[in-house]
Coordinates of C-alpha atoms and ligand atoms in Angstrom, one line a residue:
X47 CA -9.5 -58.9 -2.8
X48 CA -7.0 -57.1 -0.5
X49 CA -4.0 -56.2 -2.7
X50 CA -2.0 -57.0 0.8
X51 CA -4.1 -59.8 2.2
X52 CA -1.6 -63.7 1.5
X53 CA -4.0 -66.4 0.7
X54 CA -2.8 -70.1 1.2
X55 CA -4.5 -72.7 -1.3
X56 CA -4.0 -75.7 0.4
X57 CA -4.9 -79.0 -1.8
X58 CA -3.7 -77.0 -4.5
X59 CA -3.0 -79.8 -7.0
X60 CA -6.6 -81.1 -6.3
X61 CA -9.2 -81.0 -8.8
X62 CA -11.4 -78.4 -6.6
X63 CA -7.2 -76.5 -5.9
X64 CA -6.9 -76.1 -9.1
X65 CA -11.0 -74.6 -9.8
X66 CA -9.7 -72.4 -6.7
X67 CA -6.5 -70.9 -8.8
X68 CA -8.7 -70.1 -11.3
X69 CA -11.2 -68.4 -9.7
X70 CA -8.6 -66.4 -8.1
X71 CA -6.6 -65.5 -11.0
X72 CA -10.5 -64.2 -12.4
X73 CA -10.6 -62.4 -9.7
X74 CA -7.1 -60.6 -10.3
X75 CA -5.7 -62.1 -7.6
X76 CA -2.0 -61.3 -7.5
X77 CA 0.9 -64.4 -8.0
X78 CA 2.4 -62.4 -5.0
X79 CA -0.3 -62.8 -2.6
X80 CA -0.5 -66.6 -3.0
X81 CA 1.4 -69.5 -1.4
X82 CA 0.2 -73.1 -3.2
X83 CA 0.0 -76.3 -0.8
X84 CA -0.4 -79.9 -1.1
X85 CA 1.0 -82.5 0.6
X86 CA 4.8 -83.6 0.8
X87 CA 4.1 -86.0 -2.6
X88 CA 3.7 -82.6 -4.7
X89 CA 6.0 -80.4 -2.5
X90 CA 8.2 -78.9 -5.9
X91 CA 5.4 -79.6 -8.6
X92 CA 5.1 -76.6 -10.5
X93 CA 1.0 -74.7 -11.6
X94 CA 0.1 -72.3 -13.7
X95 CA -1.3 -69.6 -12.8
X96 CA -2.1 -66.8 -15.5
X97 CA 1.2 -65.9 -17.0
X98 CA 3.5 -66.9 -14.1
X99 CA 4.4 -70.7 -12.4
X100 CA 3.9 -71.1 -8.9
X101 CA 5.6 -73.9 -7.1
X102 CA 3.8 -75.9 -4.8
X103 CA 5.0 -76.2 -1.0
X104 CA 4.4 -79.0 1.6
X105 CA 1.2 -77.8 3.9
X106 CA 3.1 -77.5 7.0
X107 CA 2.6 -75.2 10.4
X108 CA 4.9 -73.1 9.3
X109 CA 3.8 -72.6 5.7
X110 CA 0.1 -71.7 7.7
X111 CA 2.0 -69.0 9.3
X112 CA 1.6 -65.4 8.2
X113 CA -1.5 -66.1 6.0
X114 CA -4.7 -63.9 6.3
X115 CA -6.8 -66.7 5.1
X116 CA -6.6 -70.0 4.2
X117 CA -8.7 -71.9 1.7
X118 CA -9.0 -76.0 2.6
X119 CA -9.2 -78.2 -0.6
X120 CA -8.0 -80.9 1.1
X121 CA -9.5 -84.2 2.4
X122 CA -11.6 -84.3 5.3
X123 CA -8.9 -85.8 7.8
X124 CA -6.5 -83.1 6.5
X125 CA -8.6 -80.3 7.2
X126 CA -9.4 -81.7 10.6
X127 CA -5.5 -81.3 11.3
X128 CA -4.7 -77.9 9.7
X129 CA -7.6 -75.9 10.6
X130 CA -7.4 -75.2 13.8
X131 CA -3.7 -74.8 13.0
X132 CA -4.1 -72.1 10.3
X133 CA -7.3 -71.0 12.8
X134 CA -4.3 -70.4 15.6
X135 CA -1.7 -68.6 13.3
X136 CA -4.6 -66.0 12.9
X137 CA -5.8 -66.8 9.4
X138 CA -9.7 -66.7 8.4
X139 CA -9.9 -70.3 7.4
X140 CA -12.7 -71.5 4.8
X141 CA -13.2 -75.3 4.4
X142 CA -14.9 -77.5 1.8
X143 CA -14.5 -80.5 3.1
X144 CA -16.8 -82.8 5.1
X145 CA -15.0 -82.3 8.1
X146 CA -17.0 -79.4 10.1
X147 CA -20.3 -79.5 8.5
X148 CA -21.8 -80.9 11.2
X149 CA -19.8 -79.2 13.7
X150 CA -22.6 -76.5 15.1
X151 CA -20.1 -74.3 16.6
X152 CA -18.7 -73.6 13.2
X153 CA -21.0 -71.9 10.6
X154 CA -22.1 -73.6 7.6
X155 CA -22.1 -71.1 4.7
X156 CA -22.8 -71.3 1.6
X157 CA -22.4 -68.1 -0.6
X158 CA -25.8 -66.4 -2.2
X159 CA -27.8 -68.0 0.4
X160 CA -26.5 -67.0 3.4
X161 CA -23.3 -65.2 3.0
X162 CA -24.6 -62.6 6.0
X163 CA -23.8 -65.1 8.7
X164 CA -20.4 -64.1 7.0
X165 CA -20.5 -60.7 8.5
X166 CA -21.9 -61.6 12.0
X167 CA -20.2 -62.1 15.2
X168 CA -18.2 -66.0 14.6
X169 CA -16.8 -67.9 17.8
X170 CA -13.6 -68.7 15.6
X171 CA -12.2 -68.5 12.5
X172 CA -13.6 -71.4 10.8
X173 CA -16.0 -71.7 8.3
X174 CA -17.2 -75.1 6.4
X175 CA -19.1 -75.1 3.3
X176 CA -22.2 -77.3 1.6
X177 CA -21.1 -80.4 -0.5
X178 CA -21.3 -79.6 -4.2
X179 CA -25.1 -81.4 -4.2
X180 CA -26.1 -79.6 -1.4
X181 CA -25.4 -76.5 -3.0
X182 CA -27.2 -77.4 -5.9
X183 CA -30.4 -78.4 -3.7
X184 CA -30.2 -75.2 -1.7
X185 CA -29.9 -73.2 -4.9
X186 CA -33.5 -74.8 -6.5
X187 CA -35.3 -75.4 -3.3
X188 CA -35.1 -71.3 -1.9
X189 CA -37.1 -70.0 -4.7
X190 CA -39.6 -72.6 -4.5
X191 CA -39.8 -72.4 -1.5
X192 CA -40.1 -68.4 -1.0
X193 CA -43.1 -68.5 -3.3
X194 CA -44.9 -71.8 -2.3
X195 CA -42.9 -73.2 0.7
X196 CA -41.2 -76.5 0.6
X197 CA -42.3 -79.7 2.8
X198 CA -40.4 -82.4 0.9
X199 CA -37.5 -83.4 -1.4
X200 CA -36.2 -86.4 -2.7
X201 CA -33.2 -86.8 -5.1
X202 CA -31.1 -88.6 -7.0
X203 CA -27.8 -87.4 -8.0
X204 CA -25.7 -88.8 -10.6
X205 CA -22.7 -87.7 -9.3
X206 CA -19.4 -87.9 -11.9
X207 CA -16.2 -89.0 -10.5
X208 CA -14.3 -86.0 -10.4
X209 CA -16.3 -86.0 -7.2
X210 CA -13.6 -88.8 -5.9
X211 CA -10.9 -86.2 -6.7
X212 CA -7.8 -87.0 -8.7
X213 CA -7.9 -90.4 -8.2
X214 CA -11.7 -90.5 -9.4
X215 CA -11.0 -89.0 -12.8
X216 CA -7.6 -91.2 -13.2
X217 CA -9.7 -94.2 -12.3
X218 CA -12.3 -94.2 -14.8
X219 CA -9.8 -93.4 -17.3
X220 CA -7.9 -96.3 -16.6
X221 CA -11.1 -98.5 -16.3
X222 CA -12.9 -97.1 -20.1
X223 CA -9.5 -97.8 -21.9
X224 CA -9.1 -101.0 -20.3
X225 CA -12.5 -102.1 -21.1
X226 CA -12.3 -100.8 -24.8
X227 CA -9.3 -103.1 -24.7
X228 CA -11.4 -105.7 -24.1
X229 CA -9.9 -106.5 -19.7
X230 CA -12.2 -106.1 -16.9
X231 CA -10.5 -103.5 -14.8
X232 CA -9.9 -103.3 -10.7
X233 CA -11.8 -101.0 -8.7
X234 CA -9.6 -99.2 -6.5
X235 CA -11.1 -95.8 -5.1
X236 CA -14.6 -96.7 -6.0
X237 CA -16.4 -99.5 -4.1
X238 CA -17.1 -101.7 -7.8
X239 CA -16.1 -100.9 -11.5
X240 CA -17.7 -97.4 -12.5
X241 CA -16.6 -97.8 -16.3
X242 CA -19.8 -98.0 -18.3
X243 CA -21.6 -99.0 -14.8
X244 CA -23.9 -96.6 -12.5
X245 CA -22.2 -97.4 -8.3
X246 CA -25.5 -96.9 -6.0
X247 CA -22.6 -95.9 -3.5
X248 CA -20.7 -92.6 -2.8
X249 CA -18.3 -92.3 0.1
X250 CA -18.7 -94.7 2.7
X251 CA -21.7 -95.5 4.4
X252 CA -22.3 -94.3 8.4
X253 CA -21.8 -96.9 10.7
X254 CA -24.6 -99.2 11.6
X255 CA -26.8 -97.4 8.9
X256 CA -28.3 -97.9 5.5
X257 CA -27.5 -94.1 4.2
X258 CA -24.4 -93.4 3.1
X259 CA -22.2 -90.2 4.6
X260 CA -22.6 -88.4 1.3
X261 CA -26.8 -89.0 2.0
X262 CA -26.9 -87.8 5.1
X263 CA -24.9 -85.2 4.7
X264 CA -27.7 -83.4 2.0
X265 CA -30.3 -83.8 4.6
X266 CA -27.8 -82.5 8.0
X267 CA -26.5 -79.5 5.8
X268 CA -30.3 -78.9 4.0
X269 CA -31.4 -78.6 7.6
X270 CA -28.2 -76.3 9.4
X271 CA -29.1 -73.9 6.1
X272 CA -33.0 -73.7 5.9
X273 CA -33.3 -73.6 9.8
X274 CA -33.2 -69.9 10.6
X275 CA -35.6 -69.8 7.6
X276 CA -38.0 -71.4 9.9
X277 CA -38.6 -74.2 7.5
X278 CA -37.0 -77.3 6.7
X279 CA -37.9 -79.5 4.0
X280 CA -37.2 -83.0 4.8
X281 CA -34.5 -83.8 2.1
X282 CA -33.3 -87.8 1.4
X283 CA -32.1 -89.5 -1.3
X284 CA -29.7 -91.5 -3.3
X285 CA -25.8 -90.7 -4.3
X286 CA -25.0 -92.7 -7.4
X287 CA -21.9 -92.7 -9.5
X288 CA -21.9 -92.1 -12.7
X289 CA -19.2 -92.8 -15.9
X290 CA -18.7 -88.9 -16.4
X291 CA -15.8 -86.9 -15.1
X292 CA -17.3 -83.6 -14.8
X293 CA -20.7 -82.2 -13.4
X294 CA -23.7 -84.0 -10.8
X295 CA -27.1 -83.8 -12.3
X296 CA -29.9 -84.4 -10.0
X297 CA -33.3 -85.6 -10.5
X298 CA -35.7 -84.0 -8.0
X299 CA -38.6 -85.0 -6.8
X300 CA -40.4 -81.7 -4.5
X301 CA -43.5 -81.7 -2.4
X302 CA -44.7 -78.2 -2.4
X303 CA -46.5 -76.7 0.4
X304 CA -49.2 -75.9 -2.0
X305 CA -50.1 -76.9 -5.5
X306 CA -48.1 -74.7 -8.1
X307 CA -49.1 -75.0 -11.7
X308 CA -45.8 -75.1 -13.6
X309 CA -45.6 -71.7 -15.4
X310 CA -45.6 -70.3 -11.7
X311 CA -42.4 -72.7 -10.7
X312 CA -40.3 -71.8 -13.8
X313 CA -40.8 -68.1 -13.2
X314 CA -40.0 -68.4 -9.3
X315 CA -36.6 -70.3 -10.8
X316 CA -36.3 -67.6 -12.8
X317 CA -36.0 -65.0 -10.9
X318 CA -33.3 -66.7 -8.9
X319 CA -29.5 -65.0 -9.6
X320 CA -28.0 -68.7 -8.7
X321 CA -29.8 -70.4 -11.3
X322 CA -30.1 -70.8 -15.3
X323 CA -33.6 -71.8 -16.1
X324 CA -33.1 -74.7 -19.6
X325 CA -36.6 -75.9 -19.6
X326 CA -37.2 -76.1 -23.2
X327 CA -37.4 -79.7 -24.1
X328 CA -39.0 -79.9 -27.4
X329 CA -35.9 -78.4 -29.1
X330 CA -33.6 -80.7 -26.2
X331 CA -32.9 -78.0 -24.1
X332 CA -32.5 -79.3 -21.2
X333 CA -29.8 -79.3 -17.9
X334 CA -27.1 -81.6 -18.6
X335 CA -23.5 -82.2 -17.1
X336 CA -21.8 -81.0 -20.5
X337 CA -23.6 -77.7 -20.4
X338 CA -22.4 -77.0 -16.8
X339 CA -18.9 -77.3 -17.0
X340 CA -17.5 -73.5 -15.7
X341 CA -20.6 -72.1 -15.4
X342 CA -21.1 -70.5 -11.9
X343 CA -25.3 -71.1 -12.1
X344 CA -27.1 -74.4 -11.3
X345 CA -28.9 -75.4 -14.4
X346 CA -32.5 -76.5 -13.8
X347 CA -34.8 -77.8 -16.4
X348 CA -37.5 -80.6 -17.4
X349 CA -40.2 -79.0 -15.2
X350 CA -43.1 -81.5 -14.6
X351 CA -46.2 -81.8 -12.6
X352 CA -48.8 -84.3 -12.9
X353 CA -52.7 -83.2 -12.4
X354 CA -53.3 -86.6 -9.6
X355 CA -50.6 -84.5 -7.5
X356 CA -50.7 -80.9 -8.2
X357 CA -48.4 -80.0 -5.2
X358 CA -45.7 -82.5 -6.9
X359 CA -43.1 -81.0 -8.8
X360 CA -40.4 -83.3 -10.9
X361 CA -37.6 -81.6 -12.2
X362 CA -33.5 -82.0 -13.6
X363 CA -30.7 -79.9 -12.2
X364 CA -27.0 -79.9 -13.2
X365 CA -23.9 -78.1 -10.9
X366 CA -20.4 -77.8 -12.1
X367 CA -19.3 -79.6 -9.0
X368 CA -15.4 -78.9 -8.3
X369 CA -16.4 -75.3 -9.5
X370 CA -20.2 -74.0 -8.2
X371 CA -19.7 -76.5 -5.6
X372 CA -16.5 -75.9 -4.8
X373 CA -13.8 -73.8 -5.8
X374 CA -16.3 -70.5 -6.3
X375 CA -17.9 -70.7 -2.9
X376 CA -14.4 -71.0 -1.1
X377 CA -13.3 -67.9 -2.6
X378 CA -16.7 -66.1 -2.2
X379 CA -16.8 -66.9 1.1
X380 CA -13.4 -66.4 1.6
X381 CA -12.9 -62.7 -0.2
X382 CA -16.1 -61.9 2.3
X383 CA -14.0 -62.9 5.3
X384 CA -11.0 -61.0 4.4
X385 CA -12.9 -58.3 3.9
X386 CA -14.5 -58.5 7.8
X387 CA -12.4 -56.0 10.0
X388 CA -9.3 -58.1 12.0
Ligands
NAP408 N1 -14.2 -82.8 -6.2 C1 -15.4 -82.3 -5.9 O1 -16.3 -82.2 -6.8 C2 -15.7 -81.7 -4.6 C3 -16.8 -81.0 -4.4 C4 -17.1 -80.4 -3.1 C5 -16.2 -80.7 -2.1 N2 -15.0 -81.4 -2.3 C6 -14.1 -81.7 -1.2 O2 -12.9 -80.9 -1.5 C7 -11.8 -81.6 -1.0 C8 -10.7 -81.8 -2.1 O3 -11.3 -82.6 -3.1 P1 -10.6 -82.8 -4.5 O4 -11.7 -83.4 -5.3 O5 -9.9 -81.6 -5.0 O6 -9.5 -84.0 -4.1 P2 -8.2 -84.3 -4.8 O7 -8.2 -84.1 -6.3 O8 -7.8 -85.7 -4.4 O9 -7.1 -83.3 -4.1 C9 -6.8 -83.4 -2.8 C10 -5.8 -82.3 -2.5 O10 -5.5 -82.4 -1.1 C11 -4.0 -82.5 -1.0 N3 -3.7 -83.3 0.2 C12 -3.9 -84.6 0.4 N4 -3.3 -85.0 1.6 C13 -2.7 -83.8 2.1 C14 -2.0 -83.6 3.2 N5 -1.7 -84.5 4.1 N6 -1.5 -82.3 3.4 C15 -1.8 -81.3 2.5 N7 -2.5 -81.5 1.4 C16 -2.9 -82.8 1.2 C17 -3.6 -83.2 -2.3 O11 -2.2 -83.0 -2.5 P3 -1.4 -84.1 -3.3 O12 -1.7 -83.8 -4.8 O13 0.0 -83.8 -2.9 O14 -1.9 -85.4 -2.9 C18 -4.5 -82.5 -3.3 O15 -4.0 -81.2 -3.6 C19 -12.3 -82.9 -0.4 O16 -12.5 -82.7 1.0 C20 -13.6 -83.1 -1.1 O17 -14.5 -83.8 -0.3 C21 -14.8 -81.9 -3.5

C-alpha cells in the first residue's frame, strides 16, 4: 500500500483488529502510517505490531480526521456512528460489520469475487463486506456454479465463538474450566451455556421471525453478490455454536443445476484460487477448523453424491473466520480503494 496513505484500524483490540494488524504488518505496512482505535475502555492499551508498540487511541471524530481510509472492526452500532463520520472527513471507509450489508446504496464486496465493483463509479465512500460464512459460501458455490450452475443451498455452520468477539472466546474459557471444576457456569454473551454444548442460535433472531439475523444475512448477502451474475441460488440454513474458539465449518448441502458426477465437482473446486481442495478421506484428510487457522483459502472436502439424486452434492468446508472472513478482506478491499484515484 501507499507509503503515504494513514490507515485507521478502528476495533483494534478486537479479535478480527488484531487479524487486521497482522495482515498489514504482512503486507509491510509502515508503524508510521497507522493510527490504532478502540473504544475509551482500551484508550492507552498498548499492541504489537512487528518490532514496534503502538498505543491504542479512543475512536473519536477527530482521531477519523486526516485518515485516507479507515478499516471498521467494530460492532455493528459502532460502525453505524463512525462511518459516515470517517466517510465525511474524506477517508475510503471499509466495514465488516453487519451494519450496511443490506444497505443497497452501499456496495457489498467481497474480495476475489467481485473486487471490480471496487474500481467502478461508488455514490460514497462506504463499503461493507460478507459475514465470515458468507464468504465461505460465495467462495465454494462460484465454481460450482460456473461449471454446472447452482439452484440450491442449504447449510449448517458450526460457527466457534471467536465469532462473538472477545467476549466469545473469554466466555467459553470461563465456562470449560468451570465445568472441569465440576460448577455449571452462567451464560452471559451467549443465549445458553456453549461449554461442551452445540447453541442452535447465533446473534439474535429478526423480529417477528423464526431465522435468526445471522441466517438471513447468508441468504440477503448470497443474493446482493450472485445477482449481477444473473443467478441466485436460494441459500438457507442454520447458525449453530459450537465449543471451539477458532474457525466455522459448514456442512453443505447443493442442488446443482445439472447432475455432476463427483470427479467433475472436485476439479471445478480445484481450479478455484480461493479454495484448498482436502477431499481425501480414507487417510482423514479432510476440512477441519484446526487446519484453517491463518490460512487465507476456504478448505473444502468430503465430496459426496448419491446415485437417487445425481444433481445433489454434500460436502464440508472450513474458513478461518476473524481472518478469511475478516481481517484479509478489509485490507484487500481496502489497499484496492486506496489505490482508486482521490
Ligand atoms: N469475529 C469474527 O469472526 C467476525 C467475522 C466477520 C465479521 N465480524 C464483525 O467484526 C466486528 C468486530 O468483531 P470482533 O469479533 O473483532 O469483536 P470484538 O473482539 O468484540 O472487538 C470489538 C472491537 O470494537 C471496539 N469497540 C467497541 N465499542 C467501540 C466504540 N464505541 N468505539 C470504538 N471502538 C469500539 C472494541 O474496543 P474495546 O476493546 O475498547 O472494547 C474492539 O476493539 C463485528 O461487527 C463483527 O460482527 C467478526
Amino acid at each position: 500500500m501507499n507509503e503515504n496513505l494513514r490507515i485507521a484500524v478502528v476495533g483494534a483490540t478486537g479479535v478480527v483488529g488484531r487479524e487486521v494488524l497482522s495482515a498489514l504488518l504482512d503486507r509491510d505496512v509502515d508503524a508510521e502510517q497507522l493510527t490504532l482505535l478502540a473504544s475509551e475502555r482500551s484508550a492507552g492499551e498498548e499492541l504489537d505490531y512487528g518490532e514496534e508498540t503502538l498505543e491504542v487511541e479512543q475512536a473519536t471524530p477527530e482521531a477519523l480526521k486526516g485518515q485516507g481510509l479507515v478499516l471498521l472492526a467494530t460492532p455493528a452500532e459502532v460502525s453505524r456512528t463512525l462511518a459516515p463520520v470517517a466517510q465525511a472527513a474524506g477517508a475510503w471507509v471499509v466495514d465488516v460489520s453487519s451494519a450496511f450489508r443490506s444497505d443497497g446504496s452501499v456496495p457489498l464486496v467481497l474480495p476475489g469475487f467481485n473486487s471490480e465493483l471496487l474500481d467502478a463509479p461508488l455514490k460514497g465512500r462506504v463499503v461493507a463486506l460478507p459475514s465470515a460464512v458468507t464468504t465461505a459460501i460465495a467462495c465454494v458455490l462460484e465454481p460450482l456454479r460456473r461449471a454446472f450452475g447452482v439452484a440450491q443451498v442449504q447449510v449448517t455452520a458450526l460457527m466457534g465463538v471467536s465469532s462473538g468477539g472477545n467476549a466469545g472466546v473469554r466466555e467459553l474459557e470461563q465456562q470449560t474450566a468451570a465445568l472441569l471444576s465440576g460448577r455449571e457456569p452462567e451464560a452471559a454473551l451467549f443465549p445458553q451455556r456453549v461449554g461442551f454444548n452445540l447453541v442452535p442460535q447465533v446473534g439474535p433472531f429478526l423480529a417477528n421471525s423464526p431465522w435468526t439475523e445471522e441466517e438471513a444475512g447468508w441468504t440477503l448477502e448470497c443474493a446482493r453478490l450472485f445477482a449481477p451474475r444473473g443467478e441466485v441460488p436460494v441459500v438457507a440454513g442454520t447458525a449453530v455454536q459450537v465449543p471451539t474458539f477458532h474457525g466455522h465449518g459448514l456442512s453443505l448441502m447443493v442442488r446443482l443445476k445439472k447432475p455432476a458426477p463427483v470427479e467433475q465437482a472436485r476439479a471445478a473446486l480445484k481450479g478455484a484460487p480461493s479454495l484448498k481442495v482436502l477431499d481425501s478421506p480414507g487417510e482423514k484428510v479432510y476440512p477441519m477448523p484446526s487446519l484453517v487457522t491463518a490460512d487465507p483459502t476456504v478448505h473444502v472436502g468430503r465430496l459426496r453424491s448419491f446415485p437417487q439424486a445425481p444433481e445433489w452434492l454434500t460436502l464440508f468446508a472450513t474458513v478461518d473466520n476473524a481472518g478469511r472472513g475478516a481481517a484479509l478482506n478489509l485490507v484487500e478491499a481496502g489497499a484496492r480503494l486506496a489505490d482508486r484515484p482521490a
